[in-house]
Coordinates of C-alpha atoms and ligand atoms in Angstrom, one line a residue:
M94 CA -0.1 -0.1 0.2
S95 CA 2.9 3.0 0.5
G96 CA 5.1 4.6 -1.6
P97 CA 8.4 3.4 -2.1
F98 CA 9.8 6.2 0.2
E99 CA 6.4 7.1 2.7
R100 CA 6.6 5.0 6.1
P101 CA 3.7 2.6 6.3
T102 CA 1.3 5.3 8.2
W103 CA -0.9 7.4 6.2
A104 CA -4.6 9.0 6.2
E105 CA -7.0 8.3 3.3
I106 CA -8.8 10.9 2.0
D107 CA -11.8 10.6 0.2
L108 CA -12.3 13.1 -1.9
G109 CA -15.7 11.3 -3.4
A110 CA -17.2 11.3 0.4
F111 CA -16.2 14.6 1.2
S112 CA -18.2 15.5 -2.3
R113 CA -21.7 14.0 -1.3
N114 CA -21.2 15.8 2.3
I115 CA -21.4 18.7 0.1
D116 CA -24.6 18.0 -1.4
A117 CA -26.1 16.6 1.8
I118 CA -25.4 19.8 3.4
V119 CA -27.1 21.7 0.9
R120 CA -29.9 19.9 0.1
R121 CA -30.4 20.4 3.7
L122 CA -30.4 24.6 3.6
P123 CA -34.0 26.4 2.6
Q124 CA -34.9 28.4 -0.3
G125 CA -31.8 30.9 -1.6
S126 CA -28.8 29.7 1.2
R127 CA -25.6 28.3 0.6
L128 CA -22.8 26.9 1.3
I129 CA -19.7 28.3 3.0
A130 CA -17.7 25.5 3.2
V131 CA -15.0 26.0 6.8
L132 CA -12.3 24.8 5.0
K133 CA -9.4 25.8 8.4
A134 CA -6.9 24.0 10.1
N135 CA -6.2 22.8 6.6
G136 CA -9.3 21.4 6.6
Y137 CA -9.6 20.0 9.8
G138 CA -7.1 17.7 8.7
H139 CA -7.7 15.9 5.6
G140 CA -6.2 18.6 3.7
A141 CA -7.4 22.3 2.1
I142 CA -6.1 22.8 -1.0
E143 CA -7.1 19.0 -2.2
L144 CA -10.8 19.6 -0.2
A145 CA -10.9 23.0 -1.9
R146 CA -10.5 21.6 -5.2
K147 CA -13.8 19.7 -5.4
C148 CA -15.3 22.6 -3.9
D149 CA -17.6 24.2 -7.0
R150 CA -19.1 27.4 -7.7
E151 CA -22.4 25.7 -7.9
R152 CA -22.4 24.1 -4.3
V153 CA -20.3 26.4 -2.8
A154 CA -20.9 29.6 -2.5
M155 CA -17.6 30.2 -0.2
I156 CA -14.3 28.9 1.4
A157 CA -13.8 29.8 5.0
V158 CA -10.4 29.5 7.0
A159 CA -9.4 31.2 10.1
L160 CA -6.3 32.4 8.9
V161 CA -5.1 35.0 6.3
E162 CA -2.1 32.5 6.3
E163 CA -4.2 29.7 5.2
A164 CA -6.0 32.0 2.5
I165 CA -2.7 32.9 0.9
E166 CA -2.5 29.6 0.7
L167 CA -5.4 28.4 -0.9
R168 CA -5.0 31.2 -3.9
R169 CA -1.0 30.4 -4.6
A170 CA -2.8 26.5 -5.0
G171 CA -4.7 28.2 -7.2
I172 CA -8.0 28.4 -5.8
E173 CA -10.6 30.9 -7.0
L174 CA -13.6 30.8 -5.3
P175 CA -14.4 33.9 -2.9
I176 CA -12.6 32.8 0.4
L177 CA -13.2 34.4 3.9
V178 CA -11.4 34.6 6.4
L179 CA -13.3 34.1 10.1
G180 CA -10.5 36.6 12.1
P181 CA -8.9 37.9 13.4
A182 CA -8.1 39.8 10.0
S183 CA -4.2 40.4 9.5
H184 CA -2.4 41.0 7.2
I185 CA -5.1 43.2 5.4
D186 CA -3.6 44.8 2.3
V187 CA -1.7 41.7 1.6
A188 CA -5.4 39.9 2.5
L189 CA -6.8 42.0 -0.6
D190 CA -4.4 42.2 -2.8
H191 CA -5.5 38.4 -3.3
A192 CA -8.8 39.3 -3.4
I193 CA -9.4 37.2 0.5
T194 CA -12.5 38.8 2.2
L195 CA -11.7 39.8 6.0
G196 CA -13.9 38.9 8.3
V197 CA -14.0 41.5 10.9
T198 CA -14.4 40.7 15.2
G199 CA -13.5 43.6 16.9
P200 CA -13.9 48.1 16.7
E201 CA -9.9 48.0 16.5
E202 CA -9.8 45.5 13.9
L203 CA -12.2 47.8 11.6
A204 CA -10.0 50.9 12.8
G205 CA -7.4 49.3 10.0
V206 CA -9.4 48.0 7.7
C207 CA -11.0 52.1 7.6
E208 CA -7.3 52.8 7.1
A209 CA -7.0 50.9 4.1
A210 CA -10.5 51.9 2.9
L211 CA -9.2 55.2 2.6
H212 CA -6.8 54.1 -1.0
R213 CA -8.9 51.4 -2.0
D214 CA -12.0 49.7 -2.0
V215 CA -12.8 47.5 0.9
G216 CA -15.2 45.2 0.9
I217 CA -15.4 42.5 5.1
H218 CA -17.6 41.2 6.6
L219 CA -18.7 42.3 10.0
K220 CA -19.1 39.8 13.2
L221 CA -21.3 40.8 15.6
D222 CA -21.0 39.2 19.3
S223 CA -24.3 37.4 20.1
G224 CA -23.7 35.7 23.1
M225 CA -20.1 33.9 22.9
G226 CA -17.9 36.5 24.6
R227 CA -15.3 35.9 22.3
M228 CA -14.8 37.6 18.8
G229 CA -17.3 40.0 17.4
V230 CA -18.7 43.9 18.2
V231 CA -20.9 43.7 21.1
E232 CA -23.7 45.8 21.7
S233 CA -22.3 48.5 23.4
E234 CA -19.8 48.9 21.0
L235 CA -21.9 49.5 18.1
P236 CA -22.2 53.1 17.9
R237 CA -18.6 53.4 17.8
V238 CA -18.9 50.9 14.6
I239 CA -21.5 52.4 13.1
E240 CA -19.7 56.0 13.0
M241 CA -16.8 54.2 11.8
I242 CA -18.5 52.9 8.4
R243 CA -20.4 56.0 7.9
N244 CA -17.6 57.8 7.7
A245 CA -15.7 55.1 5.2
P246 CA -16.9 55.7 2.0
R247 CA -14.9 53.1 0.0
L248 CA -15.2 49.9 3.0
H249 CA -18.4 48.2 2.1
I250 CA -19.9 45.4 4.0
D251 CA -20.9 42.5 2.4
G252 CA -21.5 40.1 5.3
I253 CA -23.1 39.7 8.5
Y254 CA -22.5 37.6 10.5
T255 CA -22.7 35.9 14.0
H256 CA -21.3 32.1 15.8
L257 CA -23.5 29.9 18.2
A258 CA -22.1 28.4 21.8
N259 CA -24.4 25.7 21.9
A260 CA -26.0 24.8 18.5
D261 CA -24.6 21.0 19.0
E262 CA -26.0 20.4 22.4
P263 CA -29.3 18.4 23.3
G264 CA -32.1 21.2 24.2
D265 CA -30.3 23.6 23.4
S266 CA -32.0 26.8 24.7
Y267 CA -29.0 29.3 24.0
S268 CA -29.3 29.5 20.2
A269 CA -32.6 31.1 20.5
M270 CA -31.6 33.5 22.9
Q271 CA -28.7 34.6 20.6
L272 CA -30.6 34.4 17.7
A273 CA -32.7 37.2 19.0
N274 CA -29.7 39.0 20.3
Y275 CA -28.0 38.8 16.6
E276 CA -31.4 40.2 14.9
R277 CA -31.5 42.9 17.7
M278 CA -28.0 44.5 16.7
L279 CA -29.3 43.7 13.1
Q280 CA -31.9 46.2 13.8
A281 CA -29.7 48.6 15.3
L282 CA -27.3 48.7 12.3
R283 CA -30.1 49.0 10.1
E284 CA -31.3 52.1 11.8
A285 CA -28.3 53.3 11.2
G286 CA -28.9 52.7 7.3
I287 CA -26.0 49.9 7.7
D288 CA -26.6 46.5 6.5
A289 CA -25.0 43.4 4.4
P290 CA -26.3 41.7 1.1
L291 CA -25.4 38.5 2.7
H292 CA -26.0 36.9 6.2
H293 CA -24.7 33.6 8.1
V294 CA -25.5 32.7 11.7
A295 CA -24.9 28.8 11.3
N296 CA -22.2 26.4 11.6
S297 CA -22.8 22.9 11.0
A298 CA -24.9 21.5 14.1
A299 CA -27.8 25.1 13.5
A300 CA -27.5 23.8 9.3
L301 CA -28.3 20.2 10.4
R302 CA -30.7 21.7 12.8
G303 CA -33.0 23.9 10.4
L304 CA -31.6 27.2 12.2
V305 CA -30.9 28.9 8.5
K306 CA -32.9 31.6 7.4
P307 CA -34.2 31.4 4.2
G308 CA -31.1 33.5 2.0
D309 CA -28.6 33.6 4.7
F310 CA -25.9 31.9 4.3
A311 CA -24.3 28.3 6.0
R312 CA -21.0 28.4 7.5
A313 CA -20.1 24.1 7.9
G314 CA -16.9 22.6 8.7
I315 CA -17.3 19.5 10.4
A316 CA -20.5 17.5 8.6
L317 CA -18.3 18.2 5.6
Y318 CA -15.7 15.6 6.9
T319 CA -18.5 13.2 9.1
L320 CA -21.5 12.8 7.1
S321 CA -20.1 10.2 5.7
P322 CA -16.8 10.2 7.0
V323 CA -13.5 11.1 5.0
M324 CA -10.2 10.3 6.6
C325 CA -9.6 6.2 7.1
W326 CA -6.3 6.9 8.7
R327 CA -4.2 3.4 8.5
T328 CA -1.2 1.8 9.6
Q329 CA 0.2 -1.6 9.6
I330 CA 2.1 -4.5 11.9
V331 CA 6.2 -4.2 11.5
R332 CA 6.2 -6.4 14.4
V333 CA 4.3 -9.5 16.2
K334 CA 5.7 -11.4 18.8
T335 CA 4.1 -13.9 21.4
L336 CA 5.2 -12.7 25.1
P337 CA 4.9 -15.6 27.7
R338 CA 2.4 -14.8 30.5
G339 CA 3.2 -11.8 32.5
A340 CA 5.5 -10.0 30.6
A341 CA 5.4 -6.4 30.9
I342 CA 4.4 -4.0 28.0
G343 CA 5.7 -0.4 27.1
Y344 CA 6.6 2.2 29.5
G345 CA 5.8 2.8 33.0
T346 CA 5.2 -1.2 32.2
T347 CA 1.3 -0.4 33.3
F348 CA 0.6 -3.9 31.7
H349 CA 1.0 -7.5 31.9
T350 CA -0.1 -9.8 29.5
Q351 CA -2.4 -12.0 32.3
R352 CA -1.3 -15.5 29.5
E353 CA 0.8 -16.0 26.8
S354 CA -0.3 -13.1 24.4
R355 CA 0.9 -12.0 20.9
I356 CA 1.7 -7.9 21.1
A357 CA 1.9 -6.7 17.3
T358 CA 3.4 -3.0 17.0
L359 CA 2.9 -0.6 15.4
P360 CA 4.8 2.6 13.6
V361 CA 2.7 5.1 14.7
G362 CA 2.6 7.6 17.9
Y363 CA 1.4 10.8 20.0
A364 CA 3.4 12.3 17.3
D365 CA 1.2 11.4 14.8
G366 CA -1.6 12.7 17.0
Y367 CA -2.6 9.0 17.8
R368 CA -3.4 10.4 21.9
R369 CA -1.3 9.1 24.6
A370 CA -5.4 9.3 26.5
F371 CA -5.5 5.9 24.2
S372 CA -3.2 4.1 26.4
N373 CA -4.7 1.0 27.7
N374 CA -7.8 2.8 26.3
A375 CA -8.3 2.5 22.6
E376 CA -9.1 0.3 20.1
V377 CA -8.0 -0.4 16.1
L378 CA -8.8 -3.2 13.5
V379 CA -6.6 -6.1 12.4
R380 CA -9.0 -7.8 9.3
G381 CA -11.9 -6.5 10.8
K382 CA -11.6 -7.6 14.3
R383 CA -11.2 -5.2 17.4
A384 CA -7.4 -5.3 19.0
P385 CA -6.6 -3.3 22.2
V386 CA -4.0 -1.1 22.6
V387 CA -2.1 -2.2 25.4
G388 CA 0.7 -0.8 27.0
R389 CA 1.6 3.4 27.0
V390 CA 1.6 5.1 23.3
S391 CA 4.7 6.2 22.6
M392 CA 5.9 9.0 20.4
D393 CA 6.2 7.1 17.3
L394 CA 5.4 3.4 18.2
V395 CA 1.6 1.7 20.1
T396 CA 1.5 -2.0 20.7
I397 CA -2.2 -4.0 20.6
D398 CA -2.7 -7.7 21.5
V399 CA -3.4 -10.0 19.0
T400 CA -3.9 -13.1 20.4
D401 CA -7.4 -13.9 19.5
I402 CA -6.9 -12.4 15.9
D403 CA -4.9 -14.5 13.0
A404 CA -2.5 -11.5 12.8
R405 CA 0.6 -11.5 10.5
Y406 CA 3.8 -9.2 9.9
G407 CA 2.5 -6.5 7.3
D408 CA -1.2 -6.8 8.3
E409 CA -2.6 -3.2 7.6
V410 CA -4.1 -1.6 10.6
V411 CA -7.3 0.8 10.9
L412 CA -6.8 3.6 13.8
L413 CA -9.2 5.9 12.2
G414 CA -12.3 5.2 9.9
E415 CA -14.4 2.3 9.1
S416 CA -16.2 1.2 12.7
I417 CA -13.8 3.7 14.5
S418 CA -15.1 6.7 14.5
A419 CA -13.7 10.3 15.7
D420 CA -16.8 10.8 18.2
E421 CA -15.7 7.1 19.6
L422 CA -11.6 8.1 19.8
A423 CA -12.6 11.5 20.8
A424 CA -14.8 10.1 23.8
K425 CA -11.1 8.2 25.0
A426 CA -9.1 10.9 24.9
N427 CA -11.8 13.1 26.6
T428 CA -12.1 15.6 23.8
I429 CA -14.0 16.2 20.7
S430 CA -13.8 14.4 16.6
Y431 CA -12.5 17.9 16.3
E432 CA -9.0 17.6 17.8
I433 CA -8.8 14.2 17.2
F434 CA -9.1 15.3 12.8
C435 CA -6.8 18.3 13.8
G436 CA -4.5 16.4 15.9
V437 CA -3.3 14.1 13.1
S438 CA 0.3 15.6 12.4
A439 CA 2.0 16.8 9.2
R440 CA 4.3 13.5 9.9
V441 CA 1.0 11.2 8.4
P442 CA 1.2 11.6 4.2
R443 CA -2.7 12.1 3.5
R444 CA -3.6 9.6 0.0
Y445 CA -6.2 11.2 -1.7
H446 CA -8.3 9.0 -3.1
E447 CA -12.4 9.7 -4.9
T448 CA -15.0 6.5 -4.4
Ligands
PLP718 C1 -15.0 26.5 13.1 C2 -16.0 27.5 12.4 C3 -17.4 27.4 11.8 C4 -17.6 26.0 11.4 O1 -18.1 24.9 12.7 P1 -18.7 23.5 12.8 O2 -18.7 23.2 13.5 O3 -17.3 22.5 12.3 O4 -19.5 23.7 11.3 C5 -18.1 28.1 11.6 N1 -18.0 29.3 12.2 C6 -17.1 29.7 12.7 C7 -17.0 31.3 13.3 C8 -15.8 29.0 13.1 O5 -14.9 29.4 13.9

């Protein structure tokens, strides 16, 4: 499976699944609404450039990333779709030179873009804080922000947006309050003669819950990677040995065999993003069967118990994918699937294919 110079640990990225996920999200949007594909953090670890190439204008209105650097990387790869930087905005003139739309998340940044707007046309998306307390303009700052926008005739508010804190929580009632706050702030801006052709609020969870208003855009990230799983992280057995009952495995000798055991070693570790929290905790798939991780996960190596599986040297192993979901691994590391995906490090080659 591995190429001549590639290590036998790799992440397969199914561009067909990604494309079908785009379709599935777009189908669930209301009339007039469009998708903003969130490809920040290298497409949640899947590879932003390759995924961006699958985003066509018919289905994807915009790509969103977190950093201007990420946006420039996409432009340098020849991506021509509109790109929104969720912010904070930085390198304003460089971003504008690359036709990148800046999300402006506060009055200080707005001052920076207003300055750029003295000598050129500048289109931005303005972020409002409707109750997340992180980024965005808060209600008390609106008068100052209105004043700045009015004094910048070459500044164009192309979009206004906010972000929901609890859209993925069961029984969430906070989103309704945030939406009400957002509408009230929009109203205050409108009364001052400021609006935008475009509005967007929903992340994946909100979009899938039907919280997108007809005509609004939706910013979906995680659903693009998980509605149908896009990443399958694989490795190969590089050592398999029989150890007697009572043998110790790994750093700290945290595992001792309870019987004569077959122990296999995998060339992957926490430096690759296979979390140390998986020590004596996670499972992998060998020949379609589950095998437990035994002993501690090291920087570059993992040991599994294959006593009950007819596993051989060179067998392929699934670390993430097939019946092992990112949510399952995330629960074992007390985190969320996002962090598992983003954690698959640059040392793991991505191999792209299309089913
Ligand atoms: C990351 C991000 C999103 C995407 O969230 P998902 O839960 O992955 O859909 C949307 N909006 C903003 C502002 C974000 O930072």
